[in-house]
């Protein structure tokens, strides 16, 4: 069963005199109980899509259904059964952890006790601070509180807009584990992130860029579509190396990737040793060139160029 | 009902945790009510007068004594040169110049007639006007006194004469504070109500909390009521503090019933809060909301009849005051406090202000959108 259905949705904003197309013909489905990721850089249109699906914004064209309800006609039903965690922390900073939770629980006509099972794993982590004002919590704790508040009414669909932005690496790891736990309880989760490395943690992802979806598949499926062999190149002068690689006629693409440059070549067979020598003559030393497995980021870069 | 209760609980918690709002609620009435009526006083006193005495006679001295003995005038300088006196005016050390010409006394005695010259600094129009009037009445008095010295008045006036005596109703001592304090109280209640409510929803927009509220099943009217009621209560608290201060500091006890005042205030606050909420539904930041409410308050106060009488405004301004809720409450306050008007006397005021309230609040609820 489809939990989220988006059908040819368009949305544009007026920015100055020229309209900006935030979403162009977006179509995708999310299955019940799926952990679906929207991956894309800032400005790809992720937040706009979230706002349309959570009934906060009207699309210009197209239809969308959440949990079987239409986002315009049955918006009241949707508001009862979705949880939304906006990208910006939007709980009351001058209320305590406990007060925030009970406030949102009451708005949904429930109590913390009633759905304690669901939020237990998250709540136990913030419980020691329950008398503390939300504004005084650390970034990771704020995220956990926001997630608890979004879950307090046992939503069937959870919308998380960049939940891990600005959160440290350990907390991010923990956060994704929490999401996995929630998924086991049958909650459909739509999560957006600008971090490509988080894509592999989703069941399926949609790669977004400039308001359109470039590709929808499982992370493995997306990576398997990366046809060319990928090489990781490293040297002592990375900037010079990048310059030389990009100007080399044999090189198809070259992107910086952490400590390496990820490179694909036009020709299928490459003489590694002679390549090394050539670059050494140009002044880059201690060069290593190794085969590497492509990641979602490599796929994203490739798709962007098409 | 449960939703409304938790909204109110949340709102009050936030208010009591915000030291700025609490300070505002208690400090503003105290300072405004204690300081303003003392300072904003239309009675012109301490007019500085420069006397140019070129006569140096006993009459001129008598006149000068009479002037400086009055509580309205302070003798700033006493010279015999008009230019010197004018210089005092130029340096703002004198407001009025009175020139007593040479032969002042001689002319009175010989020709039964003499002239005086008065020059007024008209930069402050009110002061110049009133100073001239006061000085003329003192000179008139003086004139009558010396006439008595010289003429034996007949037992009856030779011509028929009408003498007018007046009595000041409702404020027999013409105490300016009795007139101002009720008006300032209205301004206080208005400012607290409209500013706080205007800033409140906008704050939720600015901080982003409204986003989380909007995805909940909460109804629009519940949300607006949750915002309205706390400031309603605060407005009544401010009014009460103000009434207590008015009694303690100025001895102002309403002639009419307190119940009438409170009933009107409750209805009135509804319209003022509605205005604040309306502003906050149209604005995006607290700064915008603040500037717009400040602009409206200025107009409402200046055209509300607090300082200047509405009856002496031009016709278009008088028409405008009909749409100014502040002017109704100021009038009602003065009617009830000074005249002891009853609910029946203010029934039209009450109806009109209630209509404002319904209109503004309905508009605010309609304009507050949970989605864009």
XYZ file of C-alpha atoms in Angstrom:
678
model
C 0.000 0.000 0.000
C 1.211 3.487 -0.844
C 1.639 5.728 2.150
C 2.620 8.859 0.256
C 1.680 9.523 -3.347
C 2.904 12.593 -5.169
C 1.546 13.149 -8.648
C 3.018 15.791 -10.990
C 3.398 18.512 -8.382
C 4.571 21.977 -9.462
C 5.261 24.941 -7.257
C 6.837 28.281 -8.053
C 7.523 31.378 -5.997
C 7.673 34.959 -7.002
C 11.142 36.229 -6.289
C 11.412 39.819 -7.401
C 10.019 39.948 -10.934
C 10.952 36.502 -12.138
C 9.221 33.395 -10.796
C 11.451 30.727 -9.296
C 10.393 27.166 -9.933
C 10.856 25.402 -6.626
C 9.305 22.119 -7.714
C 9.014 20.871 -11.259
C 6.738 17.974 -12.062
C 7.506 15.902 -8.975
C 6.116 12.375 -8.956
C 6.956 9.585 -6.540
C 5.407 7.052 -4.176
C 6.447 5.907 -0.736
C 5.300 2.515 0.504
C 3.849 1.901 3.907
C 6.596 1.386 6.484
C 9.331 2.557 4.167
C 12.237 4.793 5.138
C 12.446 7.096 2.159
C 15.159 9.703 1.728
C 15.058 12.934 -0.245
C 18.671 13.665 -1.012
C 19.762 16.954 -2.468
C 21.723 20.117 -1.853
C 20.286 23.270 -0.263
C 17.720 24.839 -2.560
C 16.752 21.572 -4.244
C 13.116 22.034 -3.149
C 13.033 19.517 -0.301
C 11.455 21.831 2.272
C 8.828 23.079 -0.208
C 7.820 19.494 -0.897
C 7.553 18.814 2.841
C 5.398 21.866 3.369
C 3.021 20.781 0.613
C 2.747 17.253 2.001
C 2.154 18.487 5.556
C -0.690 20.757 4.302
C 1.156 23.975 5.124
C 1.388 25.057 1.504
C -0.718 24.638 -1.607
C 0.839 23.254 -4.764
C 0.310 25.166 -7.999
C -0.439 22.012 -9.949
C -0.675 18.301 -9.297
C -2.068 16.175 -6.486
C -0.692 14.470 -3.460
C -2.055 11.957 -0.972
C -0.733 11.136 2.443
C -1.987 7.985 4.136
C -4.745 7.847 1.541
C -5.962 11.409 2.187
C -5.711 14.232 -0.311
C -3.513 17.084 0.922
C -6.030 19.772 -0.006
C -9.435 18.138 0.395
C -8.744 16.071 3.506
C -6.134 18.260 5.150
C -7.813 17.922 8.532
C -7.394 14.146 8.463
C -3.748 14.497 7.489
C -3.008 16.912 10.322
C -4.317 14.309 12.744
C -2.070 11.542 11.523
C 1.257 12.951 10.431
C 4.224 14.009 12.489
C 6.322 16.860 11.156
C 9.704 17.988 12.321
C 10.667 21.210 10.512
C 14.291 21.871 9.663
C 14.415 24.719 12.106
C 13.898 23.888 15.790
C 10.350 25.043 16.326
C 9.333 24.048 19.816
C 8.823 26.571 22.577
C 12.258 27.457 23.889
C 10.853 29.039 27.027
C 8.917 25.930 28.017
C 10.561 22.918 29.624
C 11.042 19.571 27.909
C 8.122 18.124 29.838
C 5.844 21.084 29.135
C 6.554 20.965 25.417
C 5.722 17.276 25.297
C 2.509 17.558 27.235
C 1.492 20.635 25.220
C 1.780 18.846 21.898
C 0.273 15.668 23.321
C -2.794 17.629 24.412
C -3.144 19.355 21.053
C -3.418 15.886 19.526
C -5.824 14.838 22.251
C -3.501 12.263 23.775
C -1.004 12.002 26.625
C 2.620 11.028 27.017
C 1.603 7.951 29.006
C -0.700 6.719 26.244
C 2.052 6.534 23.629
C 4.987 6.059 25.936
C 5.985 2.789 24.213
C 6.618 4.585 20.948
C 8.737 7.442 22.255
C 10.338 5.491 25.078
C 13.703 4.928 23.388
C 14.062 8.611 22.616
C 12.451 9.978 25.727
C 14.689 8.105 28.160
C 17.628 10.021 26.703
C 16.108 13.409 27.379
C 14.241 12.483 30.552
C 17.102 13.560 32.867
C 16.597 17.090 31.520
C 12.830 17.154 31.613
C 12.735 20.183 33.906
C 15.111 22.115 31.677
C 13.872 24.712 29.220
C 14.059 23.548 25.627
C 16.162 26.566 24.681
C 18.906 25.423 27.049
C 19.295 21.966 25.491
C 22.194 20.970 23.258
C 21.611 20.571 19.504
C 21.349 16.785 19.621
C 18.969 16.904 22.593
C 16.811 19.469 20.821
C 16.501 17.113 17.859
C 15.478 14.267 20.133
C 12.897 16.425 21.845
C 11.539 17.566 18.500
C 11.315 13.969 17.340
C 9.495 12.993 20.538
C 7.017 15.814 20.022
C 6.465 14.779 16.408
C 5.820 11.197 17.542
C 3.717 11.894 20.594
C 0.400 11.188 18.803
C 1.612 7.981 17.124
C 1.572 9.344 13.569
C 1.333 6.925 10.673
C 3.636 9.059 8.541
C 6.624 10.974 9.840
C 8.130 13.915 7.935
C 11.632 14.871 8.981
C 13.117 17.899 7.259
C 16.907 17.788 7.504
C 16.861 16.325 11.012
C 20.605 15.808 11.148
C 21.776 19.172 9.841
C 24.017 20.800 12.398
C 24.170 17.718 14.597
C 27.467 16.025 15.491
C 28.531 12.735 13.892
C 27.747 10.564 16.920
C 24.301 12.048 17.405
C 23.617 11.609 13.698
C 24.450 7.929 13.962
C 22.162 7.556 16.965
C 19.415 9.450 15.214
C 19.404 7.102 12.244
C 19.267 4.128 14.586
C 16.204 5.662 16.213
C 14.590 6.020 12.784
C 15.235 2.350 12.063
C 13.528 1.501 15.342
C 10.504 3.612 14.435
C 10.303 1.989 11.051
C 9.940 -1.396 12.757
C 6.828 -0.034 14.472
C 5.254 0.410 11.037
C 5.698 4.159 10.677
C 6.402 5.463 7.188
C 9.274 7.933 7.304
C 10.101 10.580 4.726
C 13.417 12.169 5.594
C 15.417 14.794 3.746
C 19.121 15.370 4.068
C 21.871 17.211 2.252
C 24.384 14.577 3.403
C 24.975 11.985 0.687
C 26.496 9.489 3.120
C 23.145 9.209 4.889
C 21.432 8.087 1.702
C 22.722 4.537 2.110
C 20.793 4.321 5.404
C 17.436 4.689 3.616
C 15.362 1.959 1.944
C 14.928 4.088 -1.144
C 16.090 7.553 -2.047
C 15.106 10.276 -4.487
C 17.978 12.414 -5.683
C 16.772 15.991 -6.042
C 18.359 18.928 -7.793
C 16.880 22.331 -8.711
C 13.309 21.302 -8.033
C 13.246 18.037 -9.947
C 13.876 14.443 -9.035
C 16.785 13.030 -10.998
C 16.487 9.431 -9.891
C 14.502 7.235 -7.520
C 15.885 3.861 -6.486
C 17.344 1.931 -3.581
C 20.833 3.150 -2.609
C 22.283 -0.111 -3.984
C 20.339 0.269 -7.192
C 21.586 3.782 -7.724
C 25.186 2.794 -7.110
C 24.930 -0.217 -9.432
C 23.938 2.093 -12.252
C 27.318 3.756 -12.041
C 28.866 2.040 -15.072
C 32.418 3.302 -15.404
C 35.286 2.156 -13.229
C 36.038 4.741 -10.561
C 39.527 5.638 -9.444
C 40.681 7.371 -6.274
C 43.682 9.575 -6.940
C 45.871 11.134 -4.279
C 49.079 13.196 -4.373
C 51.057 15.714 -2.378
C 49.664 18.735 -4.230
C 45.967 18.057 -4.506
C 45.051 21.378 -6.044
C 47.616 21.077 -8.831
C 46.535 17.481 -9.333
C 42.899 18.475 -9.747
C 43.887 21.112 -12.281
C 45.986 18.674 -14.285
C 43.356 15.951 -14.194
C 40.589 18.220 -15.391
C 42.690 19.374 -18.313
C 43.710 15.888 -19.325
C 41.859 14.694 -22.427
C 41.688 11.109 -21.183
C 39.859 12.142 -18.013
C 36.070 12.198 -18.166
C 35.167 13.526 -14.702
C 37.123 14.496 -11.616
C 35.629 15.540 -8.270
C 37.232 16.109 -4.902
C 36.106 13.471 -2.435
C 37.594 13.765 1.036
C 41.293 13.010 0.833
C 40.992 11.749 -2.755
C 39.902 12.889 -6.159
C 37.365 10.556 -7.701
C 38.162 10.188 -11.373
C 36.589 8.413 -14.345
C 38.318 8.019 -17.661
C 37.102 8.080 -21.241
C 39.111 5.023 -22.220
C 38.358 1.645 -20.723
C 41.998 0.628 -20.211
C 44.369 3.000 -18.534
C 48.093 2.634 -18.037
C 48.375 3.635 -14.409
C 52.168 3.733 -14.277
C 52.611 6.035 -17.268
C 49.872 8.305 -15.919
C 51.730 8.564 -12.603
C 54.936 9.483 -14.395
C 53.238 12.169 -16.445
C 51.870 13.876 -13.361
C 55.204 13.587 -11.596
C 56.798 15.489 -14.441
C 54.208 18.213 -13.898
C 55.313 18.534 -10.270
C 52.943 16.333 -8.247
C 54.677 13.615 -6.259
C 53.862 10.506 -4.196
C 50.806 9.787 -6.358
C 48.531 6.810 -5.683
C 45.847 5.690 -8.092
C 43.514 2.933 -6.915
C 40.190 1.461 -7.935
C 37.364 2.418 -5.617
C 33.661 1.649 -5.172
C 31.283 4.425 -6.224
C 29.075 6.075 -3.584
C 25.791 7.908 -3.829
C 27.714 11.160 -4.072
C 29.533 9.969 -7.176
C 26.210 9.008 -8.708
C 24.742 12.367 -7.779
C 27.604 14.206 -9.410
C 27.271 12.115 -12.524
C 23.503 12.707 -12.699
C 23.975 16.420 -12.242
C 26.182 16.527 -15.313
C 23.696 14.786 -17.576
C -12.081 22.810 25.754
C -9.029 20.787 26.720
C -7.137 22.270 23.807
C -8.044 25.803 24.819
C -7.034 25.105 28.390
C -3.582 23.853 27.430
C -3.132 26.812 25.066
C -3.942 29.233 27.865
C -1.709 27.357 30.269
C 1.149 27.607 27.787
C 0.520 31.277 27.082
C 0.476 32.239 30.764
C 3.605 30.203 31.432
C 5.394 32.081 28.676
C 4.199 35.447 29.953
C 5.285 34.768 33.509
C 8.671 33.562 32.304
C 9.237 36.736 30.342
C 10.577 39.323 32.778
C 10.245 42.100 30.190
C 6.478 41.680 29.916
C 6.005 41.515 33.671
C 8.051 44.644 34.187
C 6.095 46.391 31.486
C 2.790 45.480 33.077
C 3.685 46.821 36.485
C 6.105 49.634 35.710
C 4.275 51.249 32.822
C 1.071 52.100 34.709
C 2.976 53.313 37.739
C 5.329 55.596 35.857
C 2.821 56.904 33.370
C 0.155 57.594 35.948
C 2.422 59.148 38.538
C 4.590 61.239 36.265
C 2.499 62.157 33.251
C -0.473 63.924 34.850
C 1.914 66.083 36.858
C 3.906 67.081 33.822
C 1.209 67.210 31.156
C -0.557 70.167 32.675
C -2.239 72.810 30.561
C -2.349 75.407 33.285
C 0.291 77.962 32.361
C 2.172 79.125 35.385
C 5.504 80.803 35.941
C 5.287 83.128 32.955
C 8.447 85.183 32.981
C 7.746 88.858 32.570
C 10.191 91.647 31.779
C 8.905 95.037 32.877
C 10.137 98.183 31.167
C 9.319 100.925 33.617
C 9.996 104.352 32.157
C 7.731 106.109 34.585
C 9.046 105.137 38.028
C 5.941 106.466 39.683
C 3.929 105.074 42.541
C 1.284 103.785 40.113
C 3.822 101.943 38.011
C 5.281 100.372 41.134
C 1.806 99.390 42.313
C 1.121 97.738 38.983
C 4.425 95.853 39.013
C 3.798 94.673 42.568
C 0.372 93.454 41.605
C 1.757 91.507 38.679
C 4.603 89.875 40.531
C 2.312 88.987 43.419
C 0.140 86.883 41.119
C 1.028 83.187 40.970
C 1.123 83.281 37.202
C 3.980 85.707 36.711
C 7.611 85.736 37.719
C 9.350 89.043 37.394
C 12.344 88.235 35.211
C 13.784 91.717 34.832
C 12.941 95.272 35.666
C 14.626 97.834 33.446
C 13.899 101.155 31.869
C 14.999 100.237 28.352
C 12.751 98.367 25.930
C 15.738 96.992 24.040
C 17.149 95.424 27.145
C 13.833 93.748 27.826
C 13.638 92.489 24.244
C 17.069 90.989 24.650
C 15.769 89.040 27.623
C 13.055 87.634 25.362
C 15.593 86.768 22.686
C 17.656 84.856 25.218
C 14.495 83.090 26.371
C 14.757 84.539 29.844
C 11.414 86.317 29.476
C 8.107 85.438 27.795
C 6.268 88.739 28.063
C 7.364 92.367 27.976
C 5.236 95.016 29.611
C 6.223 98.584 28.854
C 5.033 101.330 31.173
C 5.638 104.601 29.302
C 6.953 107.779 30.907
C 4.176 110.001 32.276
C 1.974 106.973 32.869
C 0.784 108.279 36.220
C 0.606 111.884 35.115
C -1.591 110.986 32.141
C -3.979 109.015 34.304
C -4.302 111.795 36.796
C -4.560 114.612 34.275
C -6.295 113.091 31.282
C -7.972 110.090 32.918
C -6.292 107.966 30.294
C -2.977 106.269 29.686
C -1.488 103.509 27.540
C 0.482 100.350 28.275
C 2.393 98.242 25.790
C 2.534 94.469 25.874
C 4.856 92.286 23.750
C 4.468 88.477 23.773
C 6.882 85.758 22.714
C 4.646 83.691 20.445
C 6.961 80.735 19.882
C 4.870 78.873 22.423
C 1.424 79.914 21.249
C -0.481 78.632 24.252
C 1.783 80.397 26.689
C 1.681 83.681 24.754
C -2.075 83.577 24.483
C -2.731 82.730 28.104
C -0.014 85.113 29.326
C -1.671 87.950 27.428
C -5.078 87.102 28.862
C -3.797 86.863 32.424
C -1.854 90.117 32.136
C -4.860 91.940 30.698
C -7.062 90.785 33.539
C -4.519 91.943 36.109
C -4.309 95.333 34.414
C -8.110 95.510 34.360
C -8.213 94.883 38.066
C -5.607 97.532 38.593
C -7.624 99.906 36.455
C -10.727 99.356 38.566
C -8.776 99.947 41.748
C -7.423 103.308 40.669
C -10.783 104.336 39.312
C -12.182 103.804 42.798
C -9.529 106.154 44.119
C -10.588 108.946 41.818
C -14.250 108.627 41.036
C -17.036 108.452 43.510
C -19.192 105.678 42.057
C -22.940 106.215 42.189
C -24.965 103.778 44.264
C -26.396 102.185 41.202
C -24.759 101.780 37.875
C -25.692 104.580 35.573
C -26.059 102.082 32.702
C -27.761 98.691 33.043
C -25.195 95.957 33.466
C -25.209 92.158 33.346
C -22.997 90.379 35.745
C -22.153 86.747 35.031
C -21.166 84.267 37.678
C -20.397 80.667 36.793
C -20.074 77.346 38.535
C -18.001 74.425 37.255
C -19.995 71.258 37.312
C -18.444 67.786 37.797
C -14.990 69.239 38.405
C -15.653 72.271 40.618
C -12.023 73.072 41.295
C -11.155 72.709 37.597
C -8.582 70.162 38.661
C -6.716 69.298 35.523
C -5.657 65.909 36.867
C -9.247 64.746 37.276
C -9.538 65.271 33.558
C -6.209 63.733 32.526
C -5.840 60.677 34.747
C -8.872 58.761 33.454
C -7.712 59.463 29.906
C -4.168 58.285 30.551
C -5.575 55.145 32.138
C -7.342 54.409 28.863
C -4.122 54.879 26.908
C -2.352 52.468 29.244
C -4.921 49.736 28.838
C -4.926 50.284 25.089
C -1.153 50.115 24.741
C -0.751 46.999 26.857
C -3.572 45.264 25.022
C -2.683 46.088 21.461
C 1.126 45.968 21.644
C 1.355 42.694 23.506
C -1.217 40.934 21.367
C 0.276 42.277 18.128
C 3.732 41.063 19.076
C 2.627 37.670 20.279
C 1.538 35.793 17.151
C 4.303 37.450 15.159
C 6.806 36.158 17.661
C 5.609 32.616 16.993
C 6.073 33.274 13.299
C 9.536 34.696 13.811
C 10.742 31.919 16.095
C 9.163 29.294 13.831
C 6.928 27.688 16.453
C 3.833 28.478 14.412
C 5.012 25.907 11.866
C 4.675 23.151 14.431
C 1.324 24.475 15.638
C -0.076 24.654 12.119
C 0.395 20.938 11.430
C -1.647 20.033 14.503
C -5.433 19.594 14.291
C -5.909 22.776 16.369
C -8.757 25.025 15.113
C -8.178 28.609 14.071
C -10.594 30.094 16.582
C -9.060 28.034 19.382
C -5.647 29.398 18.550
C -6.869 33.011 18.352
C -8.852 32.652 21.597
C -5.781 31.203 23.251
C -3.935 34.344 22.264
C -6.746 36.726 23.159
C -7.759 35.654 26.632
C -4.372 36.065 28.365
C -4.035 39.651 27.189
C -7.625 40.288 28.082
C -6.782 39.340 31.632
C -3.591 41.417 31.575
C -5.505 44.459 30.339
C -7.937 44.193 33.243
C -5.009 43.794 35.657
C -3.422 46.965 34.301
C -6.723 48.817 34.590
C -7.037 47.715 38.214
C -3.501 48.802 39.039
C -4.239 52.130 37.373
C -7.462 52.672 39.311
C -5.690 51.931 42.586
C -2.885 54.362 41.745
C -5.377 57.054 40.694
C -7.067 56.718 44.037
C -3.857 56.717 46.061
C -2.064 59.543 44.285
C -4.822 61.787 43.024
C -7.729 60.809 45.236
C -9.784 60.071 42.161
C -12.761 57.930 43.106
C -15.176 57.237 40.257
C -18.518 58.938 40.752
C -20.199 56.161 38.827
C -20.043 52.449 39.440
C -16.817 50.486 39.065
C -18.857 47.762 37.476
C -19.764 50.055 34.590
C -16.091 50.857 33.988
C -15.053 47.209 34.092
C -17.872 46.076 31.883
C -16.948 48.663 29.294
C -13.246 47.817 29.627
C -13.908 44.133 28.983
C -15.780 44.911 25.769
C -13.289 47.590 24.793
C -10.284 45.305 25.271
C -11.888 42.856 22.894
C -11.703 45.420 20.107
C -8.183 46.571 20.968
C -6.915 42.990 21.128
C -8.653 42.283 17.850
C -6.699 45.117 16.289
C -3.445 43.741 17.688
C -4.214 40.252 16.417
C -5.165 41.605 13.023
C -1.841 43.428 12.767
C 0.013 40.305 13.747
C -1.698 38.214 11.105
C -0.537 40.647 8.439
C 3.065 41.060 9.551
C 6.025 38.705 9.454
C 8.412 40.133 12.032
C 8.069 41.706 15.451
C 9.671 44.850 14.118
C 6.977 45.321 11.490
C 4.228 44.649 14.001
C 5.746 47.077 16.498
C 6.084 49.905 13.975
C 2.568 49.471 12.623
C 0.950 49.350 16.049
C 2.996 52.318 17.152
C 1.854 54.297 14.127
C -1.788 53.439 14.782
C -1.499 54.200 18.482
C -0.083 57.646 17.760
C -3.061 58.491 15.567
C -5.557 56.987 17.958
C -4.114 58.876 20.905
C -3.687 62.220 19.177
C -7.165 61.992 17.676
C -8.690 60.391 20.737
C -9.546 63.492 22.678
C -6.988 62.921 25.417
C -5.132 66.212 25.054
C -7.281 68.186 22.660
C -11.019 68.420 22.655
C -12.665 66.491 19.819
C -15.288 69.227 19.442
C -12.659 71.709 18.344
C -11.202 69.428 15.660
C -11.975 70.011 11.963
C -14.943 68.092 10.593
C -12.898 65.385 8.850
C -10.975 64.678 12.040
C -14.219 64.483 13.979
C -15.493 61.926 11.477
C -12.295 59.951 11.967
C -12.709 59.865 15.735
C -15.988 58.047 15.179
C -13.863 55.086 14.030
C -11.395 55.416 16.849
C -12.179 53.024 19.707
C -9.824 54.934 21.992
C -11.969 58.074 21.828
C -15.016 56.131 23.031
C -13.283 54.728 26.066
C -11.739 58.096 26.996
C -15.167 59.675 26.835
C -16.779 56.879 28.808
C -14.026 56.976 31.434
C -14.514 60.702 31.942
C -18.283 60.355 31.969
C -18.276 57.620 34.568
C -15.436 58.912 36.732
C -16.383 62.599 36.777
C -20.098 62.627 36.056
C -21.181 59.287 37.453
C -22.817 58.151 34.203
C -24.610 54.836 34.300
C -24.668 51.922 31.911
C -27.748 53.432 30.301
C -25.903 56.667 29.508
C -23.051 54.885 27.765
C -25.157 52.287 25.950
C -24.305 53.615 22.487
C -20.594 53.733 23.248
C -20.805 50.160 24.450
C -22.616 48.984 21.348
C -20.223 50.682 18.940
C -17.113 49.374 20.677
C -18.605 45.873 20.778
C -19.212 46.122 17.029
C -15.552 47.096 16.511
C -14.533 44.067 18.553
C -16.636 41.612 16.577
C -15.505 43.107 13.268
C -11.766 43.187 14.027
C -11.646 39.741 15.601
C -13.600 38.124 12.799
C -11.226 39.707 10.326
C -8.236 38.446 12.307
C -9.568 34.876 12.462
C -10.314 34.892 8.733
C -6.940 36.342 7.861
C -4.950 33.985 10.054
C -4.093 31.160 7.706
C -2.629 27.884 8.712
C -1.346 27.384 5.199
C 0.085 29.570 2.493
